[in-house]
């Protein structure tokens, strides 16, 4: 049966096939007025895209389990009013992150394959976005009016945002379908088309051509002695190139959805203007940081203010900031580089809170902006390095 799915080279995100498929879906969707027919067309479109994306029967079964179990849990939450239980929410959160980290971990896959005989689909593109949408759907079930299976599937596997986000909330997603606020004026249409083309330029013209300069692993595969100057050029370019790559994907996804009248949240807000690490994470991958804020930091803060003495509030809230930073790090990857990335960003957040506590004078904005860019770019570059290269590269950085 797995051979039935051995065709994922037939359509790739941002390929000609993908854009042709998207154009036909938008054209059909925009001319349908019936809500039920619109949901059905969207369901068929998402299924078609999934068919050319998943690589095995086990992945399909895994997606079905996630869909049916999360939908059932949301129904139970809404009927039984279990959303008030912090314990149940904590268990749900741990299961979601545990599943995500387990599926991303090569070690977990190796143990299951060698000792249990279970082989999981090790590379499920977009898995974290699917799991986070499922968790959001369950937790917000009390404010979601319509818990029907077809709208939920369309939300979970919406094809423009399936592989690279952003992470939408079900209520906003469903409302945009119901209101059908598709751009009608030529200026609105041109604005969204311009955004899609802008994303295309960011991704394929800029990011793809500069990617070689930040791919340290490929640099070392070409030559055993990469110069210090090239390594520092990689560090300086890393944040810029990844921004162009990731925001280019998001611009295309948001633009395609907008042409259908479906609202997706913004994912970037001029991150290079950030004057410290805390501000950077309010401008970078916004849908992820807002997810962690709303579903982790806010509940933890409420628990701290309600259950702990006031003299411990500052310390515990600061620890909550650092804990959230660790979660964001784990989302990105389970490597030694990302461990250092998480520790450094958590320490930076701690120092920022310490500065606010003692009312220290901040750096001038231009200097703080440059320092923030260099810090983030260096830590991201370090995070994406394979474990075996970290110790090889470290001495090279200071060799002139």
mmCIF file of C-alpha atoms in Angstrom:
data_model
loop_
_atom_site.group_PDB
_atom_site.id
_atom_site.type_symbol
_atom_site.label_atom_id
_atom_site.label_comp_id
_atom_site.label_asym_id
_atom_site.label_seq_id
_atom_site.Cartn_x
_atom_site.Cartn_y
_atom_site.Cartn_z
ATOM 1 C CA UNK A 1 0.000 0.000 0.000
ATOM 2 C CA UNK A 2 2.892 2.420 0.698
ATOM 3 C CA UNK A 3 3.748 2.372 -3.003
ATOM 4 C CA UNK A 4 0.373 4.027 -3.575
ATOM 5 C CA UNK A 5 1.814 7.143 -1.911
ATOM 6 C CA UNK A 6 5.206 7.023 -3.638
ATOM 7 C CA UNK A 7 4.522 10.033 -5.829
ATOM 8 C CA UNK A 8 5.255 13.066 -3.681
ATOM 9 C CA UNK A 9 7.642 14.402 -6.329
ATOM 10 C CA UNK A 10 4.593 15.150 -8.476
ATOM 11 C CA UNK A 11 3.741 18.328 -6.556
ATOM 12 C CA UNK A 12 5.957 20.466 -4.392
ATOM 13 C CA UNK A 13 5.106 23.600 -2.499
ATOM 14 C CA UNK A 14 5.811 26.624 -4.733
ATOM 15 C CA UNK A 15 6.180 24.474 -7.868
ATOM 16 C CA UNK A 16 4.363 25.233 -11.135
ATOM 17 C CA UNK A 17 1.962 22.378 -10.321
ATOM 18 C CA UNK A 18 1.221 23.977 -6.953
ATOM 19 C CA UNK A 19 0.509 27.422 -8.421
ATOM 20 C CA UNK A 20 -1.682 25.964 -11.185
ATOM 21 C CA UNK A 21 -3.589 23.951 -8.592
ATOM 22 C CA UNK A 22 -3.935 27.030 -6.345
ATOM 23 C CA UNK A 23 -5.175 29.183 -9.234
ATOM 24 C CA UNK A 24 -7.896 26.676 -10.118
ATOM 25 C CA UNK A 25 -8.972 26.328 -6.465
ATOM 26 C CA UNK A 26 -9.146 30.124 -6.001
ATOM 27 C CA UNK A 27 -11.095 30.554 -9.241
ATOM 28 C CA UNK A 28 -13.614 27.892 -8.223
ATOM 29 C CA UNK A 29 -13.844 28.906 -4.571
ATOM 30 C CA UNK A 30 -14.440 32.605 -5.321
ATOM 31 C CA UNK A 31 -17.460 31.799 -7.471
ATOM 32 C CA UNK A 32 -19.270 29.618 -4.933
ATOM 33 C CA UNK A 33 -21.822 31.184 -2.594
ATOM 34 C CA UNK A 34 -23.090 28.150 -0.718
ATOM 35 C CA UNK A 35 -21.193 27.635 2.549
ATOM 36 C CA UNK A 36 -21.578 23.855 2.446
ATOM 37 C CA UNK A 37 -20.358 23.620 -1.155
ATOM 38 C CA UNK A 38 -17.470 25.936 -0.348
ATOM 39 C CA UNK A 39 -16.424 23.704 2.563
ATOM 40 C CA UNK A 40 -16.677 20.641 0.314
ATOM 41 C CA UNK A 41 -14.518 22.247 -2.404
ATOM 42 C CA UNK A 42 -11.957 23.218 0.219
ATOM 43 C CA UNK A 43 -12.016 19.672 1.623
ATOM 44 C CA UNK A 44 -11.358 18.165 -1.818
ATOM 45 C CA UNK A 45 -8.568 20.696 -2.474
ATOM 46 C CA UNK A 46 -6.855 19.947 0.830
ATOM 47 C CA UNK A 47 -7.202 16.197 0.231
ATOM 48 C CA UNK A 48 -5.677 16.555 -3.227
ATOM 49 C CA UNK A 49 -2.709 18.471 -1.824
ATOM 50 C CA UNK A 50 -2.264 15.948 0.992
ATOM 51 C CA UNK A 51 -2.340 13.080 -1.506
ATOM 52 C CA UNK A 52 0.703 14.547 -3.244
ATOM 53 C CA UNK A 53 2.435 15.502 0.011
ATOM 54 C CA UNK A 54 2.322 12.464 2.282
ATOM 55 C CA UNK A 55 4.787 9.734 1.445
ATOM 56 C CA UNK A 56 3.376 6.621 3.124
ATOM 57 C CA UNK A 57 0.267 4.908 4.400
ATOM 58 C CA UNK A 58 1.600 5.205 7.963
ATOM 59 C CA UNK A 59 1.646 9.008 7.627
ATOM 60 C CA UNK A 60 -1.961 8.989 6.439
ATOM 61 C CA UNK A 61 -3.003 6.790 9.374
ATOM 62 C CA UNK A 62 -1.110 9.076 11.748
ATOM 63 C CA UNK A 63 -2.941 12.132 10.388
ATOM 64 C CA UNK A 64 -6.283 10.348 10.748
ATOM 65 C CA UNK A 65 -5.528 9.489 14.381
ATOM 66 C CA UNK A 66 -4.579 13.107 15.156
ATOM 67 C CA UNK A 67 -7.709 14.432 13.435
ATOM 68 C CA UNK A 68 -10.234 12.092 15.030
ATOM 69 C CA UNK A 69 -8.697 12.122 18.524
ATOM 70 C CA UNK A 70 -8.364 15.930 18.691
ATOM 71 C CA UNK A 71 -11.876 16.441 17.306
ATOM 72 C CA UNK A 72 -13.291 14.003 19.879
ATOM 73 C CA UNK A 73 -11.399 15.694 22.712
ATOM 74 C CA UNK A 74 -12.722 19.099 21.626
ATOM 75 C CA UNK A 75 -16.276 17.738 21.708
ATOM 76 C CA UNK A 76 -15.718 16.355 25.213
ATOM 77 C CA UNK A 77 -14.174 19.649 26.371
ATOM 78 C CA UNK A 78 -17.140 21.639 25.079
ATOM 79 C CA UNK A 79 -19.829 19.342 26.481
ATOM 80 C CA UNK A 80 -18.206 18.531 29.844
ATOM 81 C CA UNK A 81 -16.666 21.999 30.351
ATOM 82 C CA UNK A 82 -13.283 20.438 31.108
ATOM 83 C CA UNK A 83 -11.429 23.478 29.782
ATOM 84 C CA UNK A 84 -11.402 24.942 33.305
ATOM 85 C CA UNK A 85 -9.070 22.191 34.501
ATOM 86 C CA UNK A 86 -5.440 23.351 34.521
ATOM 87 C CA UNK A 87 -4.333 19.753 35.117
ATOM 88 C CA UNK A 88 -6.094 18.450 31.998
ATOM 89 C CA UNK A 89 -4.653 21.314 29.967
ATOM 90 C CA UNK A 90 -1.178 20.492 31.298
ATOM 91 C CA UNK A 91 -1.531 16.836 30.314
ATOM 92 C CA UNK A 92 -2.753 17.844 26.850
ATOM 93 C CA UNK A 93 0.181 20.208 26.444
ATOM 94 C CA UNK A 94 2.734 17.601 27.560
ATOM 95 C CA UNK A 95 1.272 14.976 25.230
ATOM 96 C CA UNK A 96 1.349 17.408 22.288
ATOM 97 C CA UNK A 97 4.943 18.506 22.870
ATOM 98 C CA UNK A 98 6.025 14.986 23.783
ATOM 99 C CA UNK A 99 4.600 13.653 20.533
ATOM 100 C CA UNK A 100 6.196 16.455 18.561
ATOM 101 C CA UNK A 101 9.621 16.015 20.144
ATOM 102 C CA UNK A 102 9.430 12.235 19.913
ATOM 103 C CA UNK A 103 8.667 12.343 16.201
ATOM 104 C CA UNK A 104 11.488 14.837 15.638
ATOM 105 C CA UNK A 105 14.020 12.805 17.596
ATOM 106 C CA UNK A 106 16.185 10.413 15.605
ATOM 107 C CA UNK A 107 17.051 8.599 18.852
ATOM 108 C CA UNK A 108 13.375 7.875 19.616
ATOM 109 C CA UNK A 109 12.856 6.545 16.089
ATOM 110 C CA UNK A 110 15.921 4.316 16.425
ATOM 111 C CA UNK A 111 14.778 2.872 19.779
ATOM 112 C CA UNK A 112 11.251 2.169 18.508
ATOM 113 C CA UNK A 113 12.562 0.544 15.342
ATOM 114 C CA UNK A 114 15.246 -1.597 17.018
ATOM 115 C CA UNK A 115 13.487 -2.718 20.205
ATOM 116 C CA UNK A 116 9.757 -2.384 19.534
ATOM 117 C CA UNK A 117 9.672 -2.937 15.783
ATOM 118 C CA UNK A 118 7.657 0.235 15.122
ATOM 119 C CA UNK A 119 8.806 2.480 12.305
ATOM 120 C CA UNK A 120 7.294 5.956 12.490
ATOM 121 C CA UNK A 121 7.207 8.419 9.596
ATOM 122 C CA UNK A 122 10.343 10.290 10.620
ATOM 123 C CA UNK A 123 9.879 13.301 8.365
ATOM 124 C CA UNK A 124 6.377 14.694 8.409
ATOM 125 C CA UNK A 125 6.619 18.184 6.971
ATOM 126 C CA UNK A 126 4.317 20.601 8.755
ATOM 127 C CA UNK A 127 3.743 18.234 11.692
ATOM 128 C CA UNK A 128 4.302 20.894 14.353
ATOM 129 C CA UNK A 129 1.790 23.243 12.704
ATOM 130 C CA UNK A 130 -0.821 20.476 12.562
ATOM 131 C CA UNK A 131 -0.304 19.519 16.219
ATOM 132 C CA UNK A 132 -0.441 23.144 17.395
ATOM 133 C CA UNK A 133 -3.641 23.776 15.440
ATOM 134 C CA UNK A 134 -5.149 20.631 16.959
ATOM 135 C CA UNK A 135 -4.186 21.717 20.472
ATOM 136 C CA UNK A 136 -5.551 25.229 19.887
ATOM 137 C CA UNK A 137 -8.820 23.757 18.611
ATOM 138 C CA UNK A 138 -9.242 21.631 21.740
ATOM 139 C CA UNK A 139 -8.371 24.367 24.253
ATOM 140 C CA UNK A 140 -10.561 26.960 22.509
ATOM 141 C CA UNK A 141 -13.497 24.586 22.045
ATOM 142 C CA UNK A 142 -15.587 26.596 24.530
ATOM 143 C CA UNK A 143 -15.450 29.718 22.308
ATOM 144 C CA UNK A 144 -15.723 27.888 18.985
ATOM 145 C CA UNK A 145 -19.348 27.944 17.874
ATOM 146 C CA UNK A 146 -19.390 25.187 15.286
ATOM 147 C CA UNK A 147 -17.557 21.940 16.040
ATOM 148 C CA UNK A 148 -18.187 20.104 12.776
ATOM 149 C CA UNK A 149 -15.723 17.624 11.338
ATOM 150 C CA UNK A 150 -15.393 18.975 7.758
ATOM 151 C CA UNK A 151 -14.625 22.603 8.791
ATOM 152 C CA UNK A 152 -12.136 21.222 11.309
ATOM 153 C CA UNK A 153 -10.329 19.124 8.685
ATOM 154 C CA UNK A 154 -10.164 22.171 6.419
ATOM 155 C CA UNK A 155 -8.684 24.194 9.273
ATOM 156 C CA UNK A 156 -6.175 21.516 10.226
ATOM 157 C CA UNK A 157 -4.928 20.790 6.684
ATOM 158 C CA UNK A 158 -5.521 24.095 4.862
ATOM 159 C CA UNK A 159 -3.086 23.650 1.975
ATOM 160 C CA UNK A 160 -1.458 27.136 1.699
ATOM 161 C CA UNK A 161 -0.393 27.066 5.366
ATOM 162 C CA UNK A 162 0.009 23.314 5.854
ATOM 163 C CA UNK A 163 3.768 23.080 5.394
ATOM 164 C CA UNK A 164 5.136 26.372 6.750
ATOM 165 C CA UNK A 165 2.370 28.104 8.705
ATOM 166 C CA UNK A 166 1.383 30.581 9.949
ATOM 167 C CA UNK A 167 -0.579 29.047 12.856
ATOM 168 C CA UNK A 168 -4.152 30.320 12.574
ATOM 169 C CA UNK A 169 -6.839 30.082 15.267
ATOM 170 C CA UNK A 170 -9.958 28.115 14.349
ATOM 171 C CA UNK A 171 -12.484 30.828 15.211
ATOM 172 C CA UNK A 172 -10.776 33.452 13.048
ATOM 173 C CA UNK A 173 -10.248 30.952 10.241
ATOM 174 C CA UNK A 174 -13.868 29.817 10.266
ATOM 175 C CA UNK A 175 -15.226 33.359 10.528
ATOM 176 C CA UNK A 176 -13.288 34.415 7.451
ATOM 177 C CA UNK A 177 -14.864 31.535 5.524
ATOM 178 C CA UNK A 178 -18.350 32.434 6.740
ATOM 179 C CA UNK A 179 -17.934 36.151 6.046
ATOM 180 C CA UNK A 180 -16.249 35.478 2.704
ATOM 181 C CA UNK A 181 -14.359 38.774 2.639
ATOM 182 C CA UNK A 182 -12.571 38.029 -0.606
ATOM 183 C CA UNK A 183 -10.944 40.988 -2.363
ATOM 184 C CA UNK A 184 -13.255 42.327 -5.041
ATOM 185 C CA UNK A 185 -11.665 45.625 -6.087
ATOM 186 C CA UNK A 186 -8.795 45.510 -8.562
ATOM 187 C CA UNK A 187 -6.514 47.339 -6.104
ATOM 188 C CA UNK A 188 -7.148 44.669 -3.441
ATOM 189 C CA UNK A 189 -6.526 41.853 -5.895
ATOM 190 C CA UNK A 190 -3.327 43.487 -7.129
ATOM 191 C CA UNK A 191 -2.185 43.997 -3.543
ATOM 192 C CA UNK A 192 -2.445 40.264 -2.774
ATOM 193 C CA UNK A 193 -0.906 39.253 -6.109
ATOM 194 C CA UNK A 194 1.944 41.666 -5.413
ATOM 195 C CA UNK A 195 2.419 40.026 -2.010
ATOM 196 C CA UNK A 196 2.612 36.574 -3.607
ATOM 197 C CA UNK A 197 5.142 37.799 -6.179
ATOM 198 C CA UNK A 198 7.110 39.532 -3.419
ATOM 199 C CA UNK A 199 7.223 36.252 -1.504
ATOM 200 C CA UNK A 200 8.374 34.462 -4.644
ATOM 201 C CA UNK A 201 11.250 36.951 -5.086
ATOM 202 C CA UNK A 202 12.222 36.699 -1.406
ATOM 203 C CA UNK A 203 12.329 32.917 -1.501
ATOM 204 C CA UNK A 204 13.678 32.043 -4.947
ATOM 205 C CA UNK A 205 15.637 35.109 -6.049
ATOM 206 C CA UNK A 206 17.196 36.225 -2.765
ATOM 207 C CA UNK A 207 17.138 33.397 -0.194
ATOM 208 C CA UNK A 208 17.929 30.472 -2.488
ATOM 209 C CA UNK A 209 20.879 32.303 -4.078
ATOM 210 C CA UNK A 210 22.343 33.360 -0.733
ATOM 211 C CA UNK A 211 21.716 30.037 1.037
ATOM 212 C CA UNK A 212 25.163 28.708 0.079
ATOM 213 C CA UNK A 213 26.761 31.465 2.169
ATOM 214 C CA UNK A 214 25.044 30.314 5.382
ATOM 215 C CA UNK A 215 25.200 26.554 4.766
ATOM 216 C CA UNK A 216 28.310 25.819 6.806
ATOM 217 C CA UNK A 217 27.821 22.055 6.467
ATOM 218 C CA UNK A 218 27.956 22.317 2.673
ATOM 219 C CA UNK A 219 30.962 24.646 2.894
ATOM 220 C CA UNK A 220 32.894 22.041 4.895
ATOM 221 C CA UNK A 221 31.796 19.297 2.485
ATOM 222 C CA UNK A 222 33.430 21.237 -0.353
ATOM 223 C CA UNK A 223 36.645 22.013 1.496
ATOM 224 C CA UNK A 224 38.079 20.921 4.834
ATOM 225 C CA UNK A 225 39.366 24.412 5.652
ATOM 226 C CA UNK A 226 36.719 27.139 5.538
ATOM 227 C CA UNK A 227 38.212 30.571 6.193
ATOM 228 C CA UNK A 228 37.305 32.597 9.273
ATOM 229 C CA UNK A 229 36.052 35.418 7.043
ATOM 230 C CA UNK A 230 33.572 33.096 5.301
ATOM 231 C CA UNK A 231 32.311 31.787 8.647
ATOM 232 C CA UNK A 232 31.673 35.301 9.946
ATOM 233 C CA UNK A 233 29.990 36.227 6.659
ATOM 234 C CA UNK A 234 27.711 33.206 7.226
ATOM 235 C CA UNK A 235 26.894 34.450 10.713
ATOM 236 C CA UNK A 236 26.096 37.974 9.496
ATOM 237 C CA UNK A 237 23.856 36.716 6.685
ATOM 238 C CA UNK A 238 22.022 33.931 8.551
ATOM 239 C CA UNK A 239 19.163 35.972 10.034
ATOM 240 C CA UNK A 240 18.653 37.924 6.792
ATOM 241 C CA UNK A 241 18.593 34.823 4.572
ATOM 242 C CA UNK A 242 16.310 32.814 6.865
ATOM 243 C CA UNK A 243 13.975 35.802 7.124
ATOM 244 C CA UNK A 244 13.797 36.052 3.335
ATOM 245 C CA UNK A 245 13.184 32.309 3.016
ATOM 246 C CA UNK A 246 10.581 31.933 5.767
ATOM 247 C CA UNK A 247 8.745 35.231 5.255
ATOM 248 C CA UNK A 248 8.689 34.517 1.516
ATOM 249 C CA UNK A 249 6.788 31.274 2.187
ATOM 250 C CA UNK A 250 4.429 33.097 4.533
ATOM 251 C CA UNK A 251 3.770 35.933 2.068
ATOM 252 C CA UNK A 252 2.765 33.393 -0.569
ATOM 253 C CA UNK A 253 0.548 31.433 1.857
ATOM 254 C CA UNK A 254 -1.153 34.560 3.252
ATOM 255 C CA UNK A 255 -1.621 36.028 -0.223
ATOM 256 C CA UNK A 256 -3.159 32.848 -1.671
ATOM 257 C CA UNK A 257 -5.502 32.521 1.307
ATOM 258 C CA UNK A 258 -6.512 36.189 1.039
ATOM 259 C CA UNK A 259 -7.480 35.719 -2.634
ATOM 260 C CA UNK A 260 -9.939 33.105 -1.356
ATOM 261 C CA UNK A 261 -11.195 35.470 1.353
ATOM 262 C CA UNK A 262 -9.540 33.451 4.140
ATOM 263 C CA UNK A 263 -7.558 35.373 6.739
ATOM 264 C CA UNK A 264 -4.226 34.029 7.966
ATOM 265 C CA UNK A 265 -2.313 35.881 10.707
ATOM 266 C CA UNK A 266 0.859 37.820 10.014
ATOM 267 C CA UNK A 267 4.043 35.996 10.948
ATOM 268 C CA UNK A 268 6.645 38.773 10.753
ATOM 269 C CA UNK A 269 6.671 42.432 11.728
ATOM 270 C CA UNK A 270 9.996 44.026 10.735
ATOM 271 C CA UNK A 271 12.140 41.872 13.079
ATOM 272 C CA UNK A 272 15.302 43.841 12.236
ATOM 273 C CA UNK A 273 13.825 46.827 14.142
ATOM 274 C CA UNK A 274 13.905 44.912 17.447
ATOM 275 C CA UNK A 275 16.088 46.549 20.100
ATOM 276 C CA UNK A 276 16.330 43.463 22.342
ATOM 277 C CA UNK A 277 15.662 39.724 22.245
ATOM 278 C CA UNK A 278 12.270 39.993 23.943
ATOM 279 C CA UNK A 279 11.063 42.476 21.323
ATOM 280 C CA UNK A 280 12.554 40.332 18.569
ATOM 281 C CA UNK A 281 10.284 37.417 19.524
ATOM 282 C CA UNK A 282 7.240 39.703 19.264
ATOM 283 C CA UNK A 283 8.238 40.433 15.666
ATOM 284 C CA UNK A 284 9.563 37.038 14.521
ATOM 285 C CA UNK A 285 7.401 33.958 13.865
ATOM 286 C CA UNK A 286 4.570 35.830 15.577
ATOM 287 C CA UNK A 287 1.984 33.049 15.294
ATOM 288 C CA UNK A 288 4.308 30.670 17.188
ATOM 289 C CA UNK A 289 5.263 33.131 19.934
ATOM 290 C CA UNK A 290 1.627 34.170 20.397
ATOM 291 C CA UNK A 291 0.655 30.502 20.608
ATOM 292 C CA UNK A 292 3.234 29.899 23.358
ATOM 293 C CA UNK A 293 2.202 33.138 25.069
ATOM 294 C CA UNK A 294 -1.532 32.397 25.078
ATOM 295 C CA UNK A 295 -1.408 28.686 25.870
ATOM 296 C CA UNK A 296 1.677 28.477 28.111
ATOM 297 C CA UNK A 297 2.867 31.794 29.515
ATOM 298 C CA UNK A 298 -0.541 33.310 30.358
ATOM 299 C CA UNK A 299 -1.852 30.187 32.185
ATOM 300 C CA UNK A 300 1.455 29.879 34.082
ATOM 301 C CA UNK A 301 1.326 33.570 35.028
ATOM 302 C CA UNK A 302 -2.213 33.238 36.344
ATOM 303 C CA UNK A 303 -1.191 30.199 38.367
ATOM 304 C CA UNK A 304 1.795 32.081 39.818
ATOM 305 C CA UNK A 305 -0.223 35.183 40.782
ATOM 306 C CA UNK A 306 -2.992 33.116 42.336
ATOM 307 C CA UNK A 307 -0.945 30.476 44.132
ATOM 308 C CA UNK A 308 2.373 32.084 45.101
ATOM 309 C CA UNK A 309 3.428 34.812 47.515
ATOM 310 C CA UNK A 310 3.978 38.243 45.934
ATOM 311 C CA UNK A 311 7.703 38.271 46.774
ATOM 312 C CA UNK A 312 8.239 35.294 44.439
ATOM 313 C CA UNK A 313 6.250 36.729 41.522
ATOM 314 C CA UNK A 314 9.108 38.459 39.682
ATOM 315 C CA UNK A 315 11.419 35.452 39.874
ATOM 316 C CA UNK A 316 8.745 32.912 38.841
ATOM 317 C CA UNK A 317 7.455 35.078 35.973
ATOM 318 C CA UNK A 318 11.035 35.461 34.744
ATOM 319 C CA UNK A 319 11.485 31.692 34.928
ATOM 320 C CA UNK A 320 8.262 31.366 32.909
ATOM 321 C CA UNK A 321 9.762 33.600 30.209
ATOM 322 C CA UNK A 322 12.830 31.354 30.123
ATOM 323 C CA UNK A 323 10.722 28.186 30.071
ATOM 324 C CA UNK A 324 8.730 29.492 27.096
ATOM 325 C CA UNK A 325 11.989 30.266 25.333
ATOM 326 C CA UNK A 326 13.127 26.677 25.877
ATOM 327 C CA UNK A 327 9.871 25.408 24.340
ATOM 328 C CA UNK A 328 10.373 27.604 21.283
ATOM 329 C CA UNK A 329 13.903 26.220 21.017
ATOM 330 C CA UNK A 330 12.721 22.616 21.213
ATOM 331 C CA UNK A 331 10.190 23.376 18.488
ATOM 332 C CA UNK A 332 13.033 24.397 16.175
ATOM 333 C CA UNK A 333 15.226 21.352 16.711
ATOM 334 C CA UNK A 334 16.760 18.781 19.043
ATOM 335 C CA UNK A 335 20.456 19.452 18.430
ATOM 336 C CA UNK A 336 23.276 20.593 20.674
ATOM 337 C CA UNK A 337 23.389 23.848 18.698
ATOM 338 C CA UNK A 338 19.747 24.580 19.419
ATOM 339 C CA UNK A 339 20.325 23.715 23.083
ATOM 340 C CA UNK A 340 22.969 26.475 23.192
ATOM 341 C CA UNK A 341 20.572 28.697 21.215
ATOM 342 C CA UNK A 342 17.865 28.186 23.846
ATOM 343 C CA UNK A 343 20.193 28.744 26.801
ATOM 344 C CA UNK A 344 21.588 31.969 25.337
ATOM 345 C CA UNK A 345 18.152 33.374 24.482
ATOM 346 C CA UNK A 346 16.783 32.373 27.891
ATOM 347 C CA UNK A 347 19.729 34.125 29.570
ATOM 348 C CA UNK A 348 19.145 37.206 27.409
ATOM 349 C CA UNK A 349 15.492 37.297 28.497
ATOM 350 C CA UNK A 350 16.603 36.965 32.127
ATOM 351 C CA UNK A 351 19.013 39.897 31.753
ATOM 352 C CA UNK A 352 16.277 42.027 30.155
ATOM 353 C CA UNK A 353 13.916 41.315 33.070
ATOM 354 C CA UNK A 354 16.746 42.028 35.502
ATOM 355 C CA UNK A 355 17.383 45.367 33.803
ATOM 356 C CA UNK A 356 13.705 46.285 34.077
ATOM 357 C CA UNK A 357 13.622 45.240 37.727
ATOM 358 C CA UNK A 358 16.543 47.521 38.621
ATOM 359 C CA UNK A 359 15.538 50.236 36.129
ATOM 360 C CA UNK A 360 18.808 50.124 34.227
ATOM 361 C CA UNK A 361 19.178 52.545 31.345
ATOM 362 C CA UNK A 362 18.804 50.725 27.991
ATOM 363 C CA UNK A 363 21.332 51.055 25.208
ATOM 364 C CA UNK A 364 20.734 53.642 22.456
ATOM 365 C CA UNK A 365 18.263 52.168 19.960
ATOM 366 C CA UNK A 366 20.628 51.923 16.933
ATOM 367 C CA UNK A 367 23.330 50.212 19.005
ATOM 368 C CA UNK A 368 20.771 47.901 20.659
ATOM 369 C CA UNK A 369 19.304 47.026 17.240
ATOM 370 C CA UNK A 370 22.701 46.069 15.789
ATOM 371 C CA UNK A 371 23.591 44.043 18.892
ATOM 372 C CA UNK A 372 20.239 42.220 18.774
ATOM 373 C CA UNK A 373 20.652 41.378 15.090
ATOM 374 C CA UNK A 374 24.182 40.037 15.610
ATOM 375 C CA UNK A 375 23.178 38.029 18.684
ATOM 376 C CA UNK A 376 20.138 36.431 17.030
ATOM 377 C CA UNK A 377 21.924 35.764 13.746
ATOM 378 C CA UNK A 378 24.849 34.106 15.549
ATOM 379 C CA UNK A 379 22.637 31.917 17.741
ATOM 380 C CA UNK A 380 20.458 30.804 14.808
ATOM 381 C CA UNK A 381 23.601 29.993 12.788
ATOM 382 C CA UNK A 382 24.856 27.978 15.745
ATOM 383 C CA UNK A 383 21.478 26.257 16.121
ATOM 384 C CA UNK A 384 21.352 24.898 12.593
ATOM 385 C CA UNK A 385 24.915 23.526 12.735
ATOM 386 C CA UNK A 386 25.115 19.709 12.888
ATOM 387 C CA UNK A 387 26.488 18.445 16.208
ATOM 388 C CA UNK A 388 29.680 17.107 14.641
ATOM 389 C CA UNK A 389 30.566 20.517 13.158
ATOM 390 C CA UNK A 390 30.168 22.654 16.285
ATOM 391 C CA UNK A 391 33.529 21.730 17.833
ATOM 392 C CA UNK A 392 35.237 21.891 14.450
ATOM 393 C CA UNK A 393 33.913 25.374 13.689
ATOM 394 C CA UNK A 394 34.355 26.978 17.133
ATOM 395 C CA UNK A 395 38.194 27.386 17.002
ATOM 396 C CA UNK A 396 37.959 28.596 13.391
ATOM 397 C CA UNK A 397 35.859 31.623 14.411
ATOM 398 C CA UNK A 398 38.721 33.224 16.320
ATOM 399 C CA UNK A 399 41.521 32.307 13.892
ATOM 400 C CA UNK A 400 42.567 35.302 11.811
#
